[in-house]
Amino acid sequence: MGPLLPLSHTTPDGAKSYESEIPQFGLGVFLANGPDCKQAVLWALDAGYRHIDTARAYDNERQVGEAILESGIDRSEIFVTSKLRRFHAVGHEETIHRCKESLENLGLEYLDLFLVHAPPKDPYHRKPTWQGMEECLETGLVRAIGVSNYGAHHLDHMRSYARYLPSVNQFEVHPWLQRPGLRAATEAIGAIPEAYSPLARGKKLDDPVLSSIAKKIGASPAQVAIKWCLEQGCITIPKSTNKNRIEENLAALNLDISPVMAEISSLEDNFVSGWDPTAEP
Ligand code: A2P
């Protein structure tokens, strides 16, 4: 399962509140459709994963919930994240309602982490949406709240209205898009950066430079990319629906990449594999 990182929410007076722990490594299920998703989660839990990252927008919360139930593993041992869909992020009550819908889809009584999937399109919706997230936290629907795809300016603005700052900011991070500025801005509000698409959606895994780095340390290219993200302090959630690759990715935790760290850092290419709302106004 890998290390646990401390999660908390910084309040305006600088205190930490609603503290918990998150496994630094987990399984992402973006683009994992229904039956594939359920099977992937079952394989992952069997292999030792204890952290699953889904979202309402992925349309597979139900399958994640079924797999958790079928695994027979105690709910309290599995860390489950879901996300408030961007076009549902329009206000306080709507946020609470959508959180309850995600819980119903998953068949769970609480989420370990609930994220605003992207900065609400209409800037006037950001404050009331976050207030709805805070109410989800205070009422125990969720154990931690955070954001996803927020840029440094979105995070800074939150200081003006948040009673609890986010515990996490999840955005695309990998050796070809390293984002030291956004990672630092995330840490500056007391949040942990969380790397989605740590494999750049598989689009860079045949990079010859990466292949030669991986060969030097007897690892696979995917393992090198995953371990690099972990070494930066990021929570890291590679997606796979293939049993062997699910196990291969978990094994990255045991890799020593210190001899090739500088070479990996030189892969920076400003390469966005998906979308990037962090630069939106
Ligand atoms: P698959 O699900 O068939 O394994 P990311 O997490 O960056 O979004 O990347 C996900 C993509 O990378 C998926 O296409 C996934 O395919 C592929 N992938 C996941 N793990 C590995 C691996 N160990 N080796 C090669 N490709 C992988």
CSV table of C-alpha atoms and ligand atoms in Angstrom, one decimal:
chain,number,residue,atom,x,y,z
A,1,MET,CA,0.0,0.0,0.0
A,2,GLY,CA,2.9,2.4,0.6
A,3,PRO,CA,3.3,5.3,3.0
A,4,LEU,CA,0.5,7.3,4.6
A,5,LEU,CA,0.6,11.1,4.4
A,6,PRO,CA,-1.0,13.4,7.0
A,7,LEU,CA,-4.0,15.3,5.6
A,8,SER,CA,-5.4,18.5,7.1
A,9,HIS,CA,-7.3,21.7,6.4
A,10,THR,CA,-5.7,25.0,7.4
A,11,THR,CA,-8.0,27.5,9.0
A,12,PRO,CA,-7.7,31.4,8.7
A,13,ASP,CA,-5.8,31.5,12.1
A,14,GLY,CA,-3.3,29.0,10.8
A,15,ALA,CA,-4.5,25.9,12.8
A,16,LYS,CA,-4.9,22.5,11.2
A,17,SER,CA,-8.3,20.9,11.4
A,18,TYR,CA,-10.1,17.7,10.4
A,19,GLU,CA,-6.9,15.8,10.3
A,20,SER,CA,-6.6,12.3,8.7
A,21,GLU,CA,-4.2,10.2,6.6
A,22,ILE,CA,-4.1,9.4,3.0
A,23,PRO,CA,-2.2,6.5,1.3
A,24,GLN,CA,0.3,8.3,-1.0
A,25,PHE,CA,-0.2,5.8,-3.7
A,26,GLY,CA,-3.6,4.7,-5.2
A,27,LEU,CA,-5.5,3.6,-8.3
A,28,GLY,CA,-7.0,6.1,-10.6
A,29,VAL,CA,-10.1,5.0,-12.6
A,30,PHE,CA,-10.5,7.8,-15.1
A,31,LEU,CA,-11.5,6.1,-18.5
A,32,ALA,CA,-12.1,2.8,-16.8
A,33,ASN,CA,-15.6,1.8,-18.0
A,34,GLY,CA,-18.1,-0.1,-15.9
A,35,PRO,CA,-17.1,-3.8,-15.8
A,36,ASP,CA,-13.4,-3.0,-16.5
A,37,CYS,CA,-13.5,-0.6,-13.6
A,38,LYS,CA,-15.0,-3.1,-11.1
A,39,GLN,CA,-12.4,-5.8,-12.1
A,40,ALA,CA,-9.5,-3.3,-11.9
A,41,VAL,CA,-10.5,-2.2,-8.4
A,42,LEU,CA,-10.8,-5.8,-7.3
A,43,TRP,CA,-7.4,-6.7,-8.7
A,44,ALA,CA,-5.9,-3.5,-7.1
A,45,LEU,CA,-7.4,-4.2,-3.7
A,46,ASP,CA,-6.2,-7.8,-3.9
A,47,ALA,CA,-2.7,-6.6,-4.8
A,48,GLY,CA,-2.6,-4.4,-1.8
A,49,TYR,CA,-3.9,-1.0,-3.0
A,50,ARG,CA,-5.9,0.8,-0.3
A,51,HIS,CA,-6.8,4.0,-2.1
A,52,ILE,CA,-9.2,4.4,-5.0
A,53,ASP,CA,-9.7,7.7,-6.9
A,54,THR,CA,-13.0,8.1,-8.8
A,55,ALA,CA,-15.3,10.9,-9.8
A,56,ARG,CA,-18.9,11.5,-10.7
A,57,ALA,CA,-17.8,12.5,-14.2
A,58,TYR,CA,-16.1,9.1,-14.8
A,59,ASP,CA,-19.5,7.4,-14.5
A,60,ASN,CA,-18.1,4.4,-12.6
A,61,GLU,CA,-18.8,5.3,-8.9
A,62,ARG,CA,-21.3,2.4,-8.7
A,63,GLN,CA,-18.7,-0.1,-10.0
A,64,VAL,CA,-16.1,1.2,-7.5
A,65,GLY,CA,-18.6,0.7,-4.7
A,66,GLU,CA,-19.5,-2.8,-5.8
A,67,ALA,CA,-15.8,-3.8,-5.9
A,68,ILE,CA,-15.2,-2.5,-2.4
A,69,LEU,CA,-18.1,-4.4,-1.1
A,70,GLU,CA,-17.2,-7.6,-2.9
A,71,SER,CA,-13.5,-7.4,-1.8
A,72,GLY,CA,-14.6,-8.1,1.7
A,73,ILE,CA,-12.1,-5.6,3.0
A,74,ASP,CA,-13.3,-3.4,5.9
A,75,ARG,CA,-14.5,0.0,4.6
A,76,SER,CA,-12.3,1.7,7.2
A,77,GLU,CA,-9.2,0.3,5.5
A,78,ILE,CA,-9.9,1.7,2.1
A,79,PHE,CA,-9.4,5.4,1.2
A,80,VAL,CA,-12.0,6.5,-1.3
A,81,THR,CA,-12.0,9.8,-3.2
A,82,SER,CA,-14.7,11.2,-5.5
A,83,LYS,CA,-15.2,14.6,-7.1
A,84,LEU,CA,-17.9,17.1,-7.6
A,85,ARG,CA,-18.5,17.4,-11.3
A,86,ARG,CA,-17.7,20.7,-12.8
A,87,PHE,CA,-21.1,21.5,-14.1
A,88,HIS,CA,-22.6,20.5,-10.7
A,89,ALA,CA,-20.4,23.1,-9.0
A,90,VAL,CA,-22.9,25.9,-9.0
A,91,GLY,CA,-23.7,26.5,-5.4
A,92,HIS,CA,-24.0,25.5,-1.7
A,93,GLU,CA,-27.1,23.3,-1.7
A,94,GLU,CA,-26.3,21.7,-5.1
A,95,THR,CA,-22.8,20.7,-3.8
A,96,ILE,CA,-24.3,18.9,-0.7
A,97,HIS,CA,-27.0,17.2,-2.9
A,98,ARG,CA,-24.3,16.0,-5.3
A,99,CYS,CA,-22.1,14.7,-2.5
A,100,LYS,CA,-25.0,12.6,-1.2
A,101,GLU,CA,-25.6,11.3,-4.8
A,102,SER,CA,-22.0,10.2,-5.0
A,103,LEU,CA,-22.3,8.4,-1.7
A,104,GLU,CA,-25.5,6.7,-2.9
A,105,ASN,CA,-23.8,5.6,-6.1
A,106,LEU,CA,-20.8,4.2,-4.2
A,107,GLY,CA,-23.0,2.7,-1.5
A,108,LEU,CA,-20.9,4.3,1.2
A,109,GLU,CA,-21.7,6.3,4.3
A,110,TYR,CA,-18.8,8.7,3.9
A,111,LEU,CA,-16.1,9.7,1.5
A,112,ASP,CA,-12.5,9.9,2.7
A,113,LEU,CA,-11.9,12.8,0.3
A,114,PHE,CA,-14.2,14.9,-1.8
A,115,LEU,CA,-12.8,17.3,-4.5
A,116,VAL,CA,-14.2,20.1,-6.6
A,117,HIS,CA,-13.2,18.6,-9.9
A,118,ALA,CA,-12.2,21.9,-11.5
A,119,PRO,CA,-12.6,25.6,-10.7
A,120,PRO,CA,-16.3,26.3,-11.3
A,121,LYS,CA,-16.6,28.0,-14.7
A,122,ASP,CA,-18.5,31.0,-13.2
A,123,PRO,CA,-16.2,32.6,-10.6
A,124,TYR,CA,-19.2,33.6,-8.6
A,125,HIS,CA,-20.0,30.0,-8.0
A,126,ARG,CA,-16.6,29.2,-6.4
A,127,LYS,CA,-17.3,30.6,-2.9
A,128,PRO,CA,-20.8,29.1,-2.4
A,129,THR,CA,-19.6,25.8,-3.8
A,130,TRP,CA,-16.7,25.7,-1.4
A,131,GLN,CA,-19.1,26.6,1.5
A,132,GLY,CA,-21.1,23.5,0.5
A,133,MET,CA,-17.9,21.4,0.6
A,134,GLU,CA,-17.2,22.8,4.1
A,135,GLU,CA,-20.6,21.8,5.2
A,136,CYS,CA,-20.0,18.3,3.8
A,137,LEU,CA,-16.9,18.2,6.0
A,138,GLU,CA,-18.6,19.5,9.1
A,139,THR,CA,-21.6,17.2,8.8
A,140,GLY,CA,-19.4,14.1,8.4
A,141,LEU,CA,-20.4,13.2,4.8
A,142,VAL,CA,-16.7,13.4,4.0
A,143,ARG,CA,-13.5,13.2,6.1
A,144,ALA,CA,-11.5,15.6,4.0
A,145,ILE,CA,-12.2,18.2,1.2
A,146,GLY,CA,-10.0,19.5,-1.6
A,147,VAL,CA,-9.8,20.8,-5.1
A,148,SER,CA,-8.6,19.6,-8.5
A,149,ASN,CA,-7.2,21.5,-11.4
A,150,TYR,CA,-6.9,24.7,-9.4
A,151,GLY,CA,-4.2,27.1,-10.5
A,152,ALA,CA,-2.1,29.2,-8.0
A,153,HIS,CA,-4.4,32.2,-8.4
A,154,HIS,CA,-7.5,30.1,-7.7
A,155,LEU,CA,-5.9,28.8,-4.5
A,156,ASP,CA,-4.8,32.3,-3.4
A,157,HIS,CA,-8.4,33.6,-3.9
A,158,MET,CA,-9.7,30.8,-1.6
A,159,ARG,CA,-7.9,32.5,1.3
A,160,SER,CA,-10.5,35.3,1.1
A,161,TYR,CA,-13.5,32.9,1.6
A,162,ALA,CA,-12.4,29.5,2.9
A,163,ARG,CA,-13.0,28.6,6.6
A,164,TYR,CA,-11.0,25.4,5.8
A,165,LEU,CA,-8.5,25.5,3.1
A,166,PRO,CA,-8.2,22.5,0.8
A,167,SER,CA,-6.3,19.4,2.1
A,168,VAL,CA,-5.3,18.5,-1.5
A,169,ASN,CA,-5.0,20.0,-5.0
A,170,GLN,CA,-5.1,17.3,-7.7
A,171,PHE,CA,-3.6,18.2,-11.1
A,172,GLU,CA,-1.6,16.7,-13.9
A,173,VAL,CA,2.0,16.1,-12.8
A,174,HIS,CA,4.7,13.8,-14.4
A,175,PRO,CA,8.3,14.0,-15.5
A,176,TRP,CA,7.2,15.8,-18.7
A,177,LEU,CA,5.1,18.4,-16.8
A,178,GLN,CA,6.8,18.9,-13.5
A,179,ARG,CA,5.0,22.0,-12.2
A,180,PRO,CA,7.2,23.1,-9.4
A,181,GLY,CA,5.4,26.5,-9.1
A,182,LEU,CA,1.9,25.0,-8.7
A,183,ARG,CA,3.2,22.3,-6.3
A,184,ALA,CA,4.7,25.1,-4.2
A,185,ALA,CA,1.5,27.2,-4.3
A,186,THR,CA,-0.4,24.1,-3.2
A,187,GLU,CA,1.9,23.4,-0.3
A,188,ALA,CA,1.7,27.1,0.6
A,189,ILE,CA,-2.0,26.8,1.5
A,190,GLY,CA,-1.2,23.6,3.6
A,191,ALA,CA,-2.4,21.2,0.9
A,192,ILE,CA,-0.7,18.2,-0.6
A,193,PRO,CA,-0.2,18.1,-4.4
A,194,GLU,CA,-1.8,15.0,-6.0
A,195,ALA,CA,-0.5,13.9,-9.3
A,196,TYR,CA,-3.1,12.6,-11.8
A,197,SER,CA,-2.0,11.1,-15.1
A,198,PRO,CA,1.5,10.4,-13.7
A,199,LEU,CA,2.1,8.4,-16.9
A,200,ALA,CA,0.9,11.2,-19.1
A,201,ARG,CA,-2.0,8.9,-20.1
A,202,GLY,CA,0.6,6.5,-21.4
A,203,LYS,CA,1.5,9.0,-24.2
A,204,LYS,CA,5.2,9.3,-23.3
A,205,LEU,CA,6.1,5.8,-22.1
A,206,ASP,CA,7.9,5.0,-25.3
A,207,ASP,CA,10.2,8.0,-24.9
A,208,PRO,CA,13.7,6.6,-25.7
A,209,VAL,CA,15.4,8.7,-23.0
A,210,LEU,CA,13.0,7.4,-20.4
A,211,SER,CA,13.5,3.8,-21.6
A,212,SER,CA,17.3,4.1,-21.3
A,213,ILE,CA,16.9,5.6,-17.7
A,214,ALA,CA,14.6,2.7,-16.8
A,215,LYS,CA,16.9,0.1,-18.2
A,216,LYS,CA,19.8,1.5,-16.1
A,217,ILE,CA,17.9,0.7,-12.8
A,218,GLY,CA,16.2,-2.4,-14.0
A,219,ALA,CA,12.7,-0.9,-13.9
A,220,SER,CA,9.9,-0.2,-16.4
A,221,PRO,CA,9.4,3.3,-17.8
A,222,ALA,CA,6.0,3.5,-16.0
A,223,GLN,CA,7.6,2.6,-12.7
A,224,VAL,CA,10.2,5.4,-13.1
A,225,ALA,CA,7.5,8.0,-13.8
A,226,ILE,CA,5.4,6.9,-10.8
A,227,LYS,CA,8.4,6.8,-8.4
A,228,TRP,CA,9.5,10.3,-9.6
A,229,CYS,CA,6.0,11.7,-8.7
A,230,LEU,CA,6.1,10.0,-5.3
A,231,GLU,CA,9.6,11.4,-4.6
A,232,GLN,CA,8.3,14.9,-5.3
A,233,GLY,CA,6.0,14.4,-2.3
A,234,CYS,CA,2.9,14.0,-4.6
A,235,ILE,CA,0.0,11.6,-3.9
A,236,THR,CA,0.1,9.5,-7.1
A,237,ILE,CA,-2.7,7.7,-8.7
A,238,PRO,CA,-1.8,5.9,-12.0
A,239,LYS,CA,-4.8,4.4,-13.9
A,240,SER,CA,-4.7,0.9,-15.2
A,241,THR,CA,-7.3,-1.7,-15.9
A,242,ASN,CA,-4.7,-4.4,-16.7
A,243,LYS,CA,-3.8,-6.8,-13.8
A,244,ASN,CA,-0.1,-7.0,-14.6
A,245,ARG,CA,0.2,-3.3,-14.9
A,246,ILE,CA,-1.7,-2.7,-11.7
A,247,GLU,CA,0.8,-4.9,-9.9
A,248,GLU,CA,3.8,-3.4,-11.8
A,249,ASN,CA,2.7,0.1,-10.8
A,250,LEU,CA,2.4,-0.8,-7.1
A,251,ALA,CA,5.9,-2.3,-7.2
A,252,ALA,CA,7.3,1.2,-8.2
A,253,LEU,CA,7.0,2.0,-4.5
A,254,ASN,CA,10.1,-0.2,-3.8
A,255,LEU,CA,12.2,1.4,-6.5
A,256,ASP,CA,15.4,3.4,-5.8
A,257,ILE,CA,15.6,6.1,-8.5
A,258,SER,CA,18.2,8.3,-6.7
A,259,PRO,CA,21.0,7.4,-9.2
A,260,VAL,CA,18.8,8.8,-12.1
A,261,MET,CA,16.9,11.6,-10.5
A,262,ALA,CA,18.7,14.3,-12.4
A,263,GLU,CA,18.2,12.6,-15.7
A,264,ILE,CA,14.4,12.2,-15.0
A,265,SER,CA,14.2,15.9,-14.1
A,266,SER,CA,15.6,16.8,-17.5
A,267,LEU,CA,12.6,15.2,-19.3
A,268,GLU,CA,10.5,18.4,-18.6
A,269,ASP,CA,8.6,19.2,-21.8
A,270,ASN,CA,5.6,21.3,-20.7
A,271,PHE,CA,3.5,18.4,-22.0
A,272,VAL,CA,-0.2,18.4,-21.1
A,273,SER,CA,-1.7,15.0,-21.8
A,274,GLY,CA,-5.3,15.9,-20.9
A,275,TRP,CA,-6.9,19.3,-20.2
A,276,ASP,CA,-5.6,22.2,-18.2
A,277,PRO,CA,-8.1,24.4,-16.5
A,278,THR,CA,-5.4,25.7,-14.1
A,279,ALA,CA,-4.7,28.7,-16.3
A,280,GLU,CA,-8.4,29.7,-16.6
A,281,PRO,CA,-9.4,33.1,-15.1
B,1,A2P,P1,-4.1,0.3,-19.2
B,1,A2P,O1,-5.3,0.7,-18.4
B,1,A2P,O2,-4.5,-0.5,-20.4
B,1,A2P,O3,-3.0,-0.3,-18.3
B,1,A2P,P2,-2.3,7.9,-16.5
B,1,A2P,O4,-2.4,7.2,-15.2
B,1,A2P,O5,-1.1,8.8,-16.7
B,1,A2P,O6,-3.6,8.6,-16.9
B,1,A2P,O7,-2.1,6.7,-17.6
B,1,A2P,C1,-3.0,5.7,-17.9
B,1,A2P,C2,-2.6,5.1,-19.2
B,1,A2P,O8,-1.4,4.4,-19.0
B,1,A2P,C3,-3.6,4.0,-19.6
B,1,A2P,O9,-3.7,4.0,-21.0
B,1,A2P,C4,-3.0,2.7,-19.1
B,1,A2P,O10,-3.4,1.6,-19.8
B,1,A2P,C5,-1.6,3.0,-19.3
B,1,A2P,N1,-0.7,2.3,-18.3
B,1,A2P,C6,-0.9,2.2,-16.9
B,1,A2P,N2,0.1,1.5,-16.3
B,1,A2P,C7,0.9,1.2,-17.3
B,1,A2P,C8,2.2,0.5,-17.3
B,1,A2P,N3,2.7,0.0,-16.2
B,1,A2P,N4,2.8,0.3,-18.5
B,1,A2P,C9,2.3,0.8,-19.6
B,1,A2P,N5,1.1,1.5,-19.7
B,1,A2P,C10,0.5,1.7,-18.5
